mmCIF file of C-alpha atoms in Angstrom:
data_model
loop_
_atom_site.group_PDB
_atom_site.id
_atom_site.type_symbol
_atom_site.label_atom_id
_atom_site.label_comp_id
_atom_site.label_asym_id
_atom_site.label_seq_id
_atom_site.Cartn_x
_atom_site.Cartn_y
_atom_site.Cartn_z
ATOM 1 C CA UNK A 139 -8.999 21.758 -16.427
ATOM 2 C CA UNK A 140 -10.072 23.082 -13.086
ATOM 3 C CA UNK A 141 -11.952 20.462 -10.266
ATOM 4 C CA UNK A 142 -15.055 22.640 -10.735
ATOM 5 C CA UNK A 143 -15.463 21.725 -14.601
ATOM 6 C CA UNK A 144 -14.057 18.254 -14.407
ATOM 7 C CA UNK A 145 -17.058 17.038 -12.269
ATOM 8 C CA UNK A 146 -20.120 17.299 -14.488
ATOM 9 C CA UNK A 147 -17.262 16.758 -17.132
ATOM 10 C CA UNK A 148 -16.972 13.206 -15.443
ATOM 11 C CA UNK A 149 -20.847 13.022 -14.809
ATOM 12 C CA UNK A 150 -21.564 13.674 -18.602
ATOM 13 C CA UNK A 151 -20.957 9.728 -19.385
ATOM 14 C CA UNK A 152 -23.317 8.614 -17.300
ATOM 15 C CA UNK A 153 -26.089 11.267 -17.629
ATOM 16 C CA UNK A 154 -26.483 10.824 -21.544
ATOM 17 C CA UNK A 155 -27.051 7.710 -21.221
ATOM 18 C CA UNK A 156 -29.355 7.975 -18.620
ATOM 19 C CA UNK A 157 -31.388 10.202 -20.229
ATOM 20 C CA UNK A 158 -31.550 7.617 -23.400
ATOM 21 C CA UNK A 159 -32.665 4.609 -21.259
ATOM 22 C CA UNK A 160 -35.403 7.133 -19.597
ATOM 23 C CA UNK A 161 -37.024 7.918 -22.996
ATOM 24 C CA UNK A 162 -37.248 4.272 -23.999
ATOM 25 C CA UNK A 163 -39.256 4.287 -21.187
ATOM 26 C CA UNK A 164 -42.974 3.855 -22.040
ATOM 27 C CA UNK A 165 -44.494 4.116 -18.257
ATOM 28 C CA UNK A 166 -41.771 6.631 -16.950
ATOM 29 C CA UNK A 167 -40.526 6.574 -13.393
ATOM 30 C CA UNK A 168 -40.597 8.739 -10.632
ATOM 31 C CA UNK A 169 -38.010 11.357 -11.095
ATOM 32 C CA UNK A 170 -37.531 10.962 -7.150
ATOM 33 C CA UNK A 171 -36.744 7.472 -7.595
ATOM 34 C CA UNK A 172 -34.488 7.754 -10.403
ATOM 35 C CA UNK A 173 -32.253 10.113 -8.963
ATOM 36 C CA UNK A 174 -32.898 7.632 -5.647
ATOM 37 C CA UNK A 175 -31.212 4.678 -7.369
ATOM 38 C CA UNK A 176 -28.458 6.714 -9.459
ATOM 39 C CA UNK A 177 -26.652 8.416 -6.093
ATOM 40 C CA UNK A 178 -27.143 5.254 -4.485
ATOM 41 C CA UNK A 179 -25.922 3.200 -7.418
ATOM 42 C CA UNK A 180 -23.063 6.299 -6.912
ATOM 43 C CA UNK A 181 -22.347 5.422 -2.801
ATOM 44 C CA UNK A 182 -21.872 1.512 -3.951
ATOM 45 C CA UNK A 183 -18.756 2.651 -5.125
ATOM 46 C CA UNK A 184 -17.393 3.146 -1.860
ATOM 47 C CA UNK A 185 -17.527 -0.034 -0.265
ATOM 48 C CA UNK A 186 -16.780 -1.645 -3.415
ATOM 49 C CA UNK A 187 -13.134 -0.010 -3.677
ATOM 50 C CA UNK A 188 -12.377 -1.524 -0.078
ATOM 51 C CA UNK A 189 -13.542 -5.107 -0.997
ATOM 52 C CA UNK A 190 -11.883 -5.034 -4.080
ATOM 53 C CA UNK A 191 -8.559 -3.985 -2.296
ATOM 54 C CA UNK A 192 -9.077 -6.256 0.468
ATOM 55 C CA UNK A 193 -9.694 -9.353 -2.191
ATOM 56 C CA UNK A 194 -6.814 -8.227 -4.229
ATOM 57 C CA UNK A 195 -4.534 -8.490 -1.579
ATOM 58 C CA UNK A 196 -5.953 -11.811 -0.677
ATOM 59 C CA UNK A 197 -6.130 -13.877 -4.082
ATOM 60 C CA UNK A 198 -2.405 -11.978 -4.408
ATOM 61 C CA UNK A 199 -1.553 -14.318 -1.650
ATOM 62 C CA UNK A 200 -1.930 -17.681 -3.156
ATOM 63 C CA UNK A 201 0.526 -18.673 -5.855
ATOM 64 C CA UNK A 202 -1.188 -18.397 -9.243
ATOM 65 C CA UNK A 203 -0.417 -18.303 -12.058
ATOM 66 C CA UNK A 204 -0.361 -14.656 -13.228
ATOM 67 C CA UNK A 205 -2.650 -15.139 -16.162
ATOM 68 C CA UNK A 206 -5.212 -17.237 -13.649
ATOM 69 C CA UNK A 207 -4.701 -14.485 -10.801
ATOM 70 C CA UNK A 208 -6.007 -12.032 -12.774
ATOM 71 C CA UNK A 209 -8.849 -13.484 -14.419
ATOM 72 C CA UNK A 210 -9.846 -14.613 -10.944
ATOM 73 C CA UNK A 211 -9.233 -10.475 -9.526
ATOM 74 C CA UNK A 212 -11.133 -9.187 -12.407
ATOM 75 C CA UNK A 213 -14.017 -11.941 -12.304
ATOM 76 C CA UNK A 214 -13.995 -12.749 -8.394
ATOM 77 C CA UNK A 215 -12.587 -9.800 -7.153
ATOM 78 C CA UNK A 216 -13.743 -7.154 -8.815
ATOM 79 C CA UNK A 217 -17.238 -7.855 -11.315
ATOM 80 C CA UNK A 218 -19.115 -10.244 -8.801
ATOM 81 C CA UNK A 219 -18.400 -7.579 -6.264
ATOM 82 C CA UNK A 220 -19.706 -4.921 -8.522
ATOM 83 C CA UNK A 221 -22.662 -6.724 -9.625
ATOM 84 C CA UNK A 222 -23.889 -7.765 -6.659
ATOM 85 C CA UNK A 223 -23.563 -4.280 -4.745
ATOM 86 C CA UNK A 224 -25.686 -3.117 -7.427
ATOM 87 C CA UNK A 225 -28.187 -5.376 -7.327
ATOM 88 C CA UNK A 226 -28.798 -4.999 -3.756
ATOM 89 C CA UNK A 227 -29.283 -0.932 -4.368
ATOM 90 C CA UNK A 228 -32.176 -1.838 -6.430
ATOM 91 C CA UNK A 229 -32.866 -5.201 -3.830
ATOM 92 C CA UNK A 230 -33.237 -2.718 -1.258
ATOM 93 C CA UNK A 231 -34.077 0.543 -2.694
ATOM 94 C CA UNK A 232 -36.276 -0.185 -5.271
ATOM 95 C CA UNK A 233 -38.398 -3.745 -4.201
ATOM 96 C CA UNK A 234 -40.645 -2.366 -1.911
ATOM 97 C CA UNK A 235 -41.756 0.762 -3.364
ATOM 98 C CA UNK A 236 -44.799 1.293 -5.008
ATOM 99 C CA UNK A 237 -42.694 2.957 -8.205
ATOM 100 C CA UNK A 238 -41.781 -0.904 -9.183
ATOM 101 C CA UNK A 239 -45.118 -1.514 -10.573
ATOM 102 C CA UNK A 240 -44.414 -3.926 -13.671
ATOM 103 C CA UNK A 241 -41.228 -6.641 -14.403
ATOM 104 C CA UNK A 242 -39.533 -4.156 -17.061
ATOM 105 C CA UNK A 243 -39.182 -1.423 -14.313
ATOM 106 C CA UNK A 244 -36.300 -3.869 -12.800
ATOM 107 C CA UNK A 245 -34.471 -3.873 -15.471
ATOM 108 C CA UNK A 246 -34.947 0.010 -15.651
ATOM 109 C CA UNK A 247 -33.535 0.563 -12.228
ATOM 110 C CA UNK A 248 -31.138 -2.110 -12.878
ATOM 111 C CA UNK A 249 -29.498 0.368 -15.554
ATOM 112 C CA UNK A 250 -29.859 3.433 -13.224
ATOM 113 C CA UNK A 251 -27.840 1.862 -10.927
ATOM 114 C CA UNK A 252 -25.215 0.584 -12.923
ATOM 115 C CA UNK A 253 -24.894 4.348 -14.419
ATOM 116 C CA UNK A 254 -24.446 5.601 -11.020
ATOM 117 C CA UNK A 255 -22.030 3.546 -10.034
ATOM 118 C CA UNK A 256 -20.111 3.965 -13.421
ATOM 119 C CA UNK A 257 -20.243 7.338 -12.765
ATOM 120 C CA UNK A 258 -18.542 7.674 -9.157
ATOM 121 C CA UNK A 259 -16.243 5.360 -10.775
ATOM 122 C CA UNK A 260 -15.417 7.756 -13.724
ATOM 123 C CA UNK A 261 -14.917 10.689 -11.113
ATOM 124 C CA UNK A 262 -12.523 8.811 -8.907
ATOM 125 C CA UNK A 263 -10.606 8.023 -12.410
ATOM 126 C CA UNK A 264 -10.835 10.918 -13.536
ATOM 127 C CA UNK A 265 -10.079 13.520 -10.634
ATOM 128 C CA UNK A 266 -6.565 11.028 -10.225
ATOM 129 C CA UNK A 267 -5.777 11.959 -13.473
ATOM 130 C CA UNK A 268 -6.012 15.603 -13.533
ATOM 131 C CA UNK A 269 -2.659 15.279 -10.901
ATOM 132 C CA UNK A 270 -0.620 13.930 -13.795
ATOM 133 C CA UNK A 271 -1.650 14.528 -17.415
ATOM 134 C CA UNK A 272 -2.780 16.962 -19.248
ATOM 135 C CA UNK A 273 -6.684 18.192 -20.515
ATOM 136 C CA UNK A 274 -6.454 16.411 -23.853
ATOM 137 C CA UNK A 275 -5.976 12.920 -22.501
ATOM 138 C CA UNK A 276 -8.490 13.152 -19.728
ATOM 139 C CA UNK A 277 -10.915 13.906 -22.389
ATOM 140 C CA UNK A 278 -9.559 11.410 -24.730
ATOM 141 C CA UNK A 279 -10.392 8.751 -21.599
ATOM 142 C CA UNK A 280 -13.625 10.421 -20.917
ATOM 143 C CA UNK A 281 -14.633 9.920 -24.199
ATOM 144 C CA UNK A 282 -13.604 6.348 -24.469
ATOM 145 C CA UNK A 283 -14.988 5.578 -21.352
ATOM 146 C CA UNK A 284 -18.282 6.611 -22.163
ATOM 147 C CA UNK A 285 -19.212 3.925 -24.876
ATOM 148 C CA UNK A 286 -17.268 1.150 -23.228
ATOM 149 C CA UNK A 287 -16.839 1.140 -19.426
ATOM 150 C CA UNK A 288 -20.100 3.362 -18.768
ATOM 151 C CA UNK A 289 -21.946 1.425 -20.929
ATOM 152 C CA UNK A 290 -21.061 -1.487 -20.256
ATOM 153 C CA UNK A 291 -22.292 -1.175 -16.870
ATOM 154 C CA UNK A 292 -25.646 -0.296 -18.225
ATOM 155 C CA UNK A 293 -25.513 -3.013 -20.479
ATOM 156 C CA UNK A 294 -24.476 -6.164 -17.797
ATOM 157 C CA UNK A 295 -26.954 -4.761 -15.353
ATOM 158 C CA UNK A 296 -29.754 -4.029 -18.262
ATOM 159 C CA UNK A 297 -29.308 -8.105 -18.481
ATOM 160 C CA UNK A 298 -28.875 -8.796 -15.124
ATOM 161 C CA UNK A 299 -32.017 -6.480 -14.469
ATOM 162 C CA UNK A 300 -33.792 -8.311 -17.303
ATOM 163 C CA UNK A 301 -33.251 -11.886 -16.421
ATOM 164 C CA UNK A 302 -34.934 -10.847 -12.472
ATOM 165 C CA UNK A 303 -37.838 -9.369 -14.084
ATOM 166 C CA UNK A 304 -38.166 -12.455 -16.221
ATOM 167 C CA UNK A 305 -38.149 -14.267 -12.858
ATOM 168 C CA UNK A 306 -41.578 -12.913 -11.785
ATOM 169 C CA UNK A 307 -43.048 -14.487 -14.800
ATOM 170 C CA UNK A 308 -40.986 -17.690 -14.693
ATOM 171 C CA UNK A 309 -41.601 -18.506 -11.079
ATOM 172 C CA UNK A 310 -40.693 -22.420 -10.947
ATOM 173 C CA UNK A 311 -37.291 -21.033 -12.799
ATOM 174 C CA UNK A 312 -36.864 -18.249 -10.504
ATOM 175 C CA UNK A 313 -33.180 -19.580 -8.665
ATOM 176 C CA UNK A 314 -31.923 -20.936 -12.470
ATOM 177 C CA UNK A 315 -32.695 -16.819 -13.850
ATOM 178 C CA UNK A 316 -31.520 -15.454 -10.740
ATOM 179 C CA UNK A 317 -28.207 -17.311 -10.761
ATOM 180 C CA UNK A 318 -27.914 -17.006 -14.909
ATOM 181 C CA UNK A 319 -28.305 -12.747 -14.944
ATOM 182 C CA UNK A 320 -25.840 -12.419 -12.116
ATOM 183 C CA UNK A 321 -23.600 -15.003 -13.410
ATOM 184 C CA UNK A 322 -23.777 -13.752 -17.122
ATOM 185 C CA UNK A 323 -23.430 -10.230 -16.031
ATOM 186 C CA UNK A 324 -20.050 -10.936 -13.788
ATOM 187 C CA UNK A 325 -18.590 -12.883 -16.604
ATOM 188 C CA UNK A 326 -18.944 -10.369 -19.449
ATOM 189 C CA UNK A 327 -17.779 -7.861 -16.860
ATOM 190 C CA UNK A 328 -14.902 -9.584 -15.711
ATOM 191 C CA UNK A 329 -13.531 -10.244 -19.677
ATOM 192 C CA UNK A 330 -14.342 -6.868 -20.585
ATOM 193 C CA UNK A 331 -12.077 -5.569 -17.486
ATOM 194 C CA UNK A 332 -9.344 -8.503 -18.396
ATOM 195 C CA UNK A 333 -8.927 -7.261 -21.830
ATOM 196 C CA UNK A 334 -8.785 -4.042 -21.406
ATOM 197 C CA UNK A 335 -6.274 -4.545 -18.937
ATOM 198 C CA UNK A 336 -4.165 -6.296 -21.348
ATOM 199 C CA UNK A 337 -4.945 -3.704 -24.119
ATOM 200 C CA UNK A 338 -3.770 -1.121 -22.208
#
């Protein structure tokens, strides 16, 4: 498998179920603004790989336990990280425009985020492989990938995304929602990345 075909290969993921969330989508969005939030959802990925290495060598430096260290790396060091860069790409990149004209549309871009971010990730995984094994298990991975990791990212920032939108409506609860979605969507990420871990 050549660099030229494992790109979209890694993109695929991502871009199916991007185009499912889109035709759920009742009022759709700006196409400008969709592919807005994906590539930046995609550039979050960058500084996330040097915080995460920079907390990893950090927490590595207190004397855990090994089961505790790495349910505090995978919660602390790795899904609050990712969930809260992706937030602020829709914070920033989405708040102000006139696109976000109803609550549901957060939860939209929310999702378009998370899938570009997810699928940055999937390339950097991916392209490392190709060095050392062969066609069939990068596809094997690929395919895997794309109804857990991928999706998953869609799914914790669908609820993140979902809990801000209810915000609007729940003003005098706004902090408790704000703090519940981001909390809720670190924790499920953070288990989801411990167990797979362990499951290999």
């Amino acid at each position: 498998m050549t660099y030229l075909l494992l790109f979209p290969f890694a993109l695929a993921p991502s871009l199916i179920w991007l185009a499912f969330f889109l035709r759920k989508d009742t009022h759709p969005e700006p196409n400008r603004m969709v592919l807005k939030v994906f590539f930046l959802g995609m550039l979050a990925t960058i500084p996330a790989i040097y915080i995460e290495t920079f907390l990893e060598g950090f927490l590595s430096s207190f004397s855990l336990p090994h089961i505790g260290y790495l349910l505090l790396y995978f919660l602390a060091g790795i899904a609050l990280v990712e969930e809260l860069l992706k937030y602020l790409v829709v914070r920033f990149g989405v708040f102000s425009n006139a696109a976000l004209d109803e609550p549901v549309d957060i939860m939209l871009y929310m999702i378009i985020a998370g899938l570009g971010f997810a699928a940055f990730e999937n390339i950097l995984l991916l392209f490392r492989l190709i060095q050392t094994s062969p066609a069939t298990d990068i596809f094997l991975v690929n395919t895997v990938r794309s109804v857990q990791a991928v999706f998953l990212h869609a799914l914790v920032s669908g609820l993140f995304g979902y809990c801000i939108a209810f915000s609007f409506l729940k003003k005098k609860q706004r902090v408790f929602l704000l703090l519940f979605g981001f909390l809720s969507a670190t924790i499920l990420h953070g288990l989801f990345n411990f167990y797979i871990f362990y499951i290999g």
